[in-house]
Amino acid sequence: MSTLESVIWHILGYSAMPVIILGGFTAVAILSVWLLSLTSDKSQ
């Protein structure tokens, strides 16, 4: 593997974890807000 390939794989490897964590957090937040909006009191 060339040096360039090694650098690219290291960048992909180190950037994958924050993307997975932030993506999961965002998905859970959106799902939670949607579920809360379904059960909210609409009488106001």
PDB file of N, CA, C and O in Angstrom:
ATOM      1  N   MET A   1       0.855  -1.181   0.000  1.00  0.00           N
ATOM      2  CA  MET A   1       0.000   0.000   0.000  1.00  0.00           C
ATOM      3  C   MET A   1       0.898   1.240   0.000  1.00  0.00           C
ATOM      4  O   MET A   1       1.848   1.332   0.768  1.00  0.00           O
ATOM      5  N   SER A   2       0.554   2.180  -0.847  1.00  0.00           N
ATOM      6  CA  SER A   2       1.354   3.400  -0.924  1.00  0.00           C
ATOM      7  C   SER A   2       1.079   4.307   0.277  1.00  0.00           C
ATOM      8  O   SER A   2       0.131   4.099   1.039  1.00  0.00           O
ATOM      9  N   THR A   3       1.923   5.308   0.398  1.00  0.00           N
ATOM     10  CA  THR A   3       1.758   6.256   1.502  1.00  0.00           C
ATOM     11  C   THR A   3       0.434   7.010   1.385  1.00  0.00           C
ATOM     12  O   THR A   3      -0.254   7.237   2.378  1.00  0.00           O
ATOM     13  N   LEU A   4       0.076   7.382   0.168  1.00  0.00           N
ATOM     14  CA  LEU A   4      -1.182   8.104  -0.046  1.00  0.00           C
ATOM     15  C   LEU A   4      -2.377   7.251   0.370  1.00  0.00           C
ATOM     16  O   LEU A   4      -3.288   7.736   1.054  1.00  0.00           O
ATOM     17  N   GLU A   5      -2.374   5.985  -0.027  1.00  0.00           N
ATOM     18  CA  GLU A   5      -3.459   5.086   0.378  1.00  0.00           C
ATOM     19  C   GLU A   5      -3.525   4.943   1.893  1.00  0.00           C
ATOM     20  O   GLU A   5      -4.602   4.938   2.481  1.00  0.00           O
ATOM     21  N   SER A   6      -2.374   4.836   2.515  1.00  0.00           N
ATOM     22  CA  SER A   6      -2.326   4.712   3.969  1.00  0.00           C
ATOM     23  C   SER A   6      -2.911   5.949   4.647  1.00  0.00           C
ATOM     24  O   SER A   6      -3.683   5.833   5.604  1.00  0.00           O
ATOM     25  N   VAL A   7      -2.557   7.120   4.139  1.00  0.00           N
ATOM     26  CA  VAL A   7      -3.089   8.371   4.706  1.00  0.00           C
ATOM     27  C   VAL A   7      -4.599   8.435   4.526  1.00  0.00           C
ATOM     28  O   VAL A   7      -5.337   8.797   5.450  1.00  0.00           O
ATOM     29  N   ILE A   8      -5.077   8.066   3.349  1.00  0.00           N
ATOM     30  CA  ILE A   8      -6.523   8.103   3.083  1.00  0.00           C
ATOM     31  C   ILE A   8      -7.269   7.165   4.020  1.00  0.00           C
ATOM     32  O   ILE A   8      -8.299   7.532   4.598  1.00  0.00           O
ATOM     33  N   TRP A   9      -6.755   5.946   4.210  1.00  0.00           N
ATOM     34  CA  TRP A   9      -7.429   4.991   5.088  1.00  0.00           C
ATOM     35  C   TRP A   9      -7.395   5.447   6.541  1.00  0.00           C
ATOM     36  O   TRP A   9      -8.359   5.221   7.286  1.00  0.00           O
ATOM     37  N   HIS A  10      -6.306   6.097   6.966  1.00  0.00           N
ATOM     38  CA  HIS A  10      -6.262   6.614   8.336  1.00  0.00           C
ATOM     39  C   HIS A  10      -7.277   7.736   8.526  1.00  0.00           C
ATOM     40  O   HIS A  10      -7.967   7.789   9.545  1.00  0.00           O
ATOM     41  N   ILE A  11      -7.399   8.620   7.538  1.00  0.00           N
ATOM     42  CA  ILE A  11      -8.381   9.708   7.626  1.00  0.00           C
ATOM     43  C   ILE A  11      -9.799   9.138   7.674  1.00  0.00           C
ATOM     44  O   ILE A  11     -10.628   9.558   8.491  1.00  0.00           O
ATOM     45  N   LEU A  12     -10.081   8.152   6.815  1.00  0.00           N
ATOM     46  CA  LEU A  12     -11.410   7.536   6.820  1.00  0.00           C
ATOM     47  C   LEU A  12     -11.695   6.836   8.143  1.00  0.00           C
ATOM     48  O   LEU A  12     -12.795   6.938   8.688  1.00  0.00           O
ATOM     49  N   GLY A  13     -10.694   6.156   8.666  1.00  0.00           N
ATOM     50  CA  GLY A  13     -10.872   5.437   9.919  1.00  0.00           C
ATOM     51  C   GLY A  13     -11.135   6.358  11.093  1.00  0.00           C
ATOM     52  O   GLY A  13     -12.018   6.105  11.917  1.00  0.00           O
ATOM     53  N   TYR A  14     -10.374   7.447  11.169  1.00  0.00           N
ATOM     54  CA  TYR A  14     -10.534   8.353  12.296  1.00  0.00           C
ATOM     55  C   TYR A  14     -11.767   9.239  12.170  1.00  0.00           C
ATOM     56  O   TYR A  14     -12.278   9.749  13.161  1.00  0.00           O
ATOM     57  N   SER A  15     -12.255   9.450  10.947  1.00  0.00           N
ATOM     58  CA  SER A  15     -13.450  10.285  10.775  1.00  0.00           C
ATOM     59  C   SER A  15     -14.734   9.470  10.881  1.00  0.00           C
ATOM     60  O   SER A  15     -15.807  10.042  11.054  1.00  0.00           O
ATOM     61  N   ALA A  16     -14.645   8.144  10.782  1.00  0.00           N
ATOM     62  CA  ALA A  16     -15.853   7.318  10.801  1.00  0.00           C
ATOM     63  C   ALA A  16     -16.542   7.360  12.164  1.00  0.00           C
ATOM     64  O   ALA A  16     -17.763   7.462  12.233  1.00  0.00           O
ATOM     65  N   MET A  17     -15.786   7.268  13.246  1.00  0.00           N
ATOM     66  CA  MET A  17     -16.389   7.188  14.579  1.00  0.00           C
ATOM     67  C   MET A  17     -17.183   8.449  14.943  1.00  0.00           C
ATOM     68  O   MET A  17     -18.336   8.341  15.369  1.00  0.00           O
ATOM     69  N   PRO A  18     -16.623   9.648  14.782  1.00  0.00           N
ATOM     70  CA  PRO A  18     -17.441  10.841  15.089  1.00  0.00           C
ATOM     71  C   PRO A  18     -18.675  10.948  14.204  1.00  0.00           C
ATOM     72  O   PRO A  18     -19.742  11.371  14.676  1.00  0.00           O
ATOM     73  N   VAL A  19     -18.550  10.565  12.937  1.00  0.00           N
ATOM     74  CA  VAL A  19     -19.710  10.632  12.041  1.00  0.00           C
ATOM     75  C   VAL A  19     -20.801   9.670  12.507  1.00  0.00           C
ATOM     76  O   VAL A  19     -21.979  10.024  12.531  1.00  0.00           O
ATOM     77  N   ILE A  20     -20.421   8.462  12.916  1.00  0.00           N
ATOM     78  CA  ILE A  20     -21.395   7.482  13.408  1.00  0.00           C
ATOM     79  C   ILE A  20     -22.053   7.984  14.692  1.00  0.00           C
ATOM     80  O   ILE A  20     -23.279   7.905  14.855  1.00  0.00           O
ATOM     81  N   ILE A  21     -21.249   8.529  15.616  1.00  0.00           N
ATOM     82  CA  ILE A  21     -21.794   9.012  16.888  1.00  0.00           C
ATOM     83  C   ILE A  21     -22.735  10.192  16.660  1.00  0.00           C
ATOM     84  O   ILE A  21     -23.861  10.223  17.185  1.00  0.00           O
ATOM     85  N   LEU A  22     -22.294  11.176  15.876  1.00  0.00           N
ATOM     86  CA  LEU A  22     -23.134  12.356  15.638  1.00  0.00           C
ATOM     87  C   LEU A  22     -24.379  11.995  14.824  1.00  0.00           C
ATOM     88  O   LEU A  22     -25.460  12.532  15.074  1.00  0.00           O
ATOM     89  N   GLY A  23     -24.235  11.083  13.869  1.00  0.00           N
ATOM     90  CA  GLY A  23     -25.394  10.650  13.086  1.00  0.00           C
ATOM     91  C   GLY A  23     -26.415   9.935  13.957  1.00  0.00           C
ATOM     92  O   GLY A  23     -27.615  10.155  13.816  1.00  0.00           O
ATOM     93  N   GLY A  24     -25.934   9.076  14.849  1.00  0.00           N
ATOM     94  CA  GLY A  24     -26.837   8.379  15.759  1.00  0.00           C
ATOM     95  C   GLY A  24     -27.520   9.333  16.710  1.00  0.00           C
ATOM     96  O   GLY A  24     -28.724   9.218  16.968  1.00  0.00           O
ATOM     97  N   PHE A  25     -26.769  10.291  17.242  1.00  0.00           N
ATOM     98  CA  PHE A  25     -27.351  11.285  18.140  1.00  0.00           C
ATOM     99  C   PHE A  25     -28.431  12.093  17.427  1.00  0.00           C
ATOM    100  O   PHE A  25     -29.523  12.312  17.970  1.00  0.00           O
ATOM    101  N   THR A  26     -28.147  12.505  16.190  1.00  0.00           N
ATOM    102  CA  THR A  26     -29.116  13.278  15.420  1.00  0.00           C
ATOM    103  C   THR A  26     -30.372  12.463  15.125  1.00  0.00           C
ATOM    104  O   THR A  26     -31.489  12.970  15.248  1.00  0.00           O
ATOM    105  N   ALA A  27     -30.188  11.185  14.756  1.00  0.00           N
ATOM    106  CA  ALA A  27     -31.341  10.332  14.460  1.00  0.00           C
ATOM    107  C   ALA A  27     -32.204  10.136  15.695  1.00  0.00           C
ATOM    108  O   ALA A  27     -33.444  10.208  15.615  1.00  0.00           O
ATOM    109  N   VAL A  28     -31.588   9.905  16.853  1.00  0.00           N
ATOM    110  CA  VAL A  28     -32.348   9.726  18.097  1.00  0.00           C
ATOM    111  C   VAL A  28     -33.060  11.013  18.476  1.00  0.00           C
ATOM    112  O   VAL A  28     -34.220  10.990  18.913  1.00  0.00           O
ATOM    113  N   ALA A  29     -32.407  12.156  18.287  1.00  0.00           N
ATOM    114  CA  ALA A  29     -33.031  13.439  18.618  1.00  0.00           C
ATOM    115  C   ALA A  29     -34.249  13.694  17.732  1.00  0.00           C
ATOM    116  O   ALA A  29     -35.314  14.095  18.220  1.00  0.00           O
ATOM    117  N   ILE A  30     -34.108  13.448  16.436  1.00  0.00           N
ATOM    118  CA  ILE A  30     -35.232  13.663  15.520  1.00  0.00           C
ATOM    119  C   ILE A  30     -36.382  12.713  15.844  1.00  0.00           C
ATOM    120  O   ILE A  30     -37.556  13.116  15.871  1.00  0.00           O
ATOM    121  N   LEU A  31     -36.073  11.453  16.102  1.00  0.00           N
ATOM    122  CA  LEU A  31     -37.099  10.476  16.457  1.00  0.00           C
ATOM    123  C   LEU A  31     -37.812  10.873  17.751  1.00  0.00           C
ATOM    124  O   LEU A  31     -39.043  10.782  17.853  1.00  0.00           O
ATOM    125  N   SER A  32     -37.048  11.339  18.731  1.00  0.00           N
ATOM    126  CA  SER A  32     -37.645  11.736  20.011  1.00  0.00           C
ATOM    127  C   SER A  32     -38.578  12.934  19.843  1.00  0.00           C
ATOM    128  O   SER A  32     -39.684  12.942  20.391  1.00  0.00           O
ATOM    129  N   VAL A  33     -38.142  13.926  19.083  1.00  0.00           N
ATOM    130  CA  VAL A  33     -38.985  15.105  18.862  1.00  0.00           C
ATOM    131  C   VAL A  33     -40.255  14.706  18.109  1.00  0.00           C
ATOM    132  O   VAL A  33     -41.346  15.174  18.423  1.00  0.00           O
ATOM    133  N   TRP A  34     -40.126  13.821  17.139  1.00  0.00           N
ATOM    134  CA  TRP A  34     -41.293  13.371  16.377  1.00  0.00           C
ATOM    135  C   TRP A  34     -42.268  12.620  17.274  1.00  0.00           C
ATOM    136  O   TRP A  34     -43.481  12.855  17.225  1.00  0.00           O
ATOM    137  N   LEU A  35     -41.753  11.718  18.103  1.00  0.00           N
ATOM    138  CA  LEU A  35     -42.628  10.971  19.010  1.00  0.00           C
ATOM    139  C   LEU A  35     -43.298  11.899  20.021  1.00  0.00           C
ATOM    140  O   LEU A  35     -44.487  11.758  20.333  1.00  0.00           O
ATOM    141  N   LEU A  36     -42.558  12.861  20.539  1.00  0.00           N
ATOM    142  CA  LEU A  36     -43.156  13.814  21.476  1.00  0.00           C
ATOM    143  C   LEU A  36     -44.214  14.678  20.798  1.00  0.00           C
ATOM    144  O   LEU A  36     -45.217  15.033  21.420  1.00  0.00           O
ATOM    145  N   SER A  37     -44.014  15.017  19.538  1.00  0.00           N
ATOM    146  CA  SER A  37     -45.007  15.820  18.833  1.00  0.00           C
ATOM    147  C   SER A  37     -46.286  15.020  18.581  1.00  0.00           C
ATOM    148  O   SER A  37     -47.366  15.597  18.518  1.00  0.00           O
ATOM    149  N   LEU A  38     -46.167  13.698  18.455  1.00  0.00           N
ATOM    150  CA  LEU A  38     -47.366  12.880  18.288  1.00  0.00           C
ATOM    151  C   LEU A  38     -48.200  12.824  19.559  1.00  0.00           C
ATOM    152  O   LEU A  38     -49.425  12.737  19.494  1.00  0.00           O
ATOM    153  N   THR A  39     -47.525  12.869  20.706  1.00  0.00           N
ATOM    154  CA  THR A  39     -48.241  12.724  21.980  1.00  0.00           C
ATOM    155  C   THR A  39     -48.485  14.061  22.666  1.00  0.00           C
ATOM    156  O   THR A  39     -48.943  14.083  23.802  1.00  0.00           O
ATOM    157  N   SER A  40     -48.178  15.165  21.988  1.00  0.00           N
ATOM    158  CA  SER A  40     -48.360  16.468  22.637  1.00  0.00           C
ATOM    159  C   SER A  40     -49.835  16.842  22.723  1.00  0.00           C
ATOM    160  O   SER A  40     -50.674  16.360  21.948  1.00  0.00           O
ATOM    161  N   ASP A  41     -50.138  17.736  23.643  1.00  0.00           N
ATOM    162  CA  ASP A  41     -51.506  18.213  23.832  1.00  0.00           C
ATOM    163  C   ASP A  41     -51.813  19.274  22.773  1.00  0.00           C
ATOM    164  O   ASP A  41     -51.213  20.345  22.780  1.00  0.00           O
ATOM    165  N   LYS A  42     -52.734  18.976  21.893  1.00  0.00           N
ATOM    166  CA  LYS A  42     -53.040  19.885  20.775  1.00  0.00           C
ATOM    167  C   LYS A  42     -54.192  20.857  21.103  1.00  0.00           C
ATOM    168  O   LYS A  42     -54.679  21.538  20.225  1.00  0.00           O
ATOM    169  N   SER A  43     -54.631  20.908  22.342  1.00  0.00           N
ATOM    170  CA  SER A  43     -55.814  21.717  22.678  1.00  0.00           C
ATOM    171  C   SER A  43     -55.481  23.190  22.844  1.00  0.00           C
ATOM    172  O   SER A  43     -56.402  23.993  23.012  1.00  0.00           O
ATOM    173  N   GLN A  44     -54.241  23.573  22.798  1.00  0.00           N
ATOM    174  CA  GLN A  44     -53.912  25.000  23.020  1.00  0.00           C
ATOM    175  C   GLN A  44     -54.098  25.803  21.753  1.00  0.00           C
ATOM    176  O   GLN A  44     -53.713  25.462  20.707  1.00  0.00           O
TER     177      GLN A  44
END
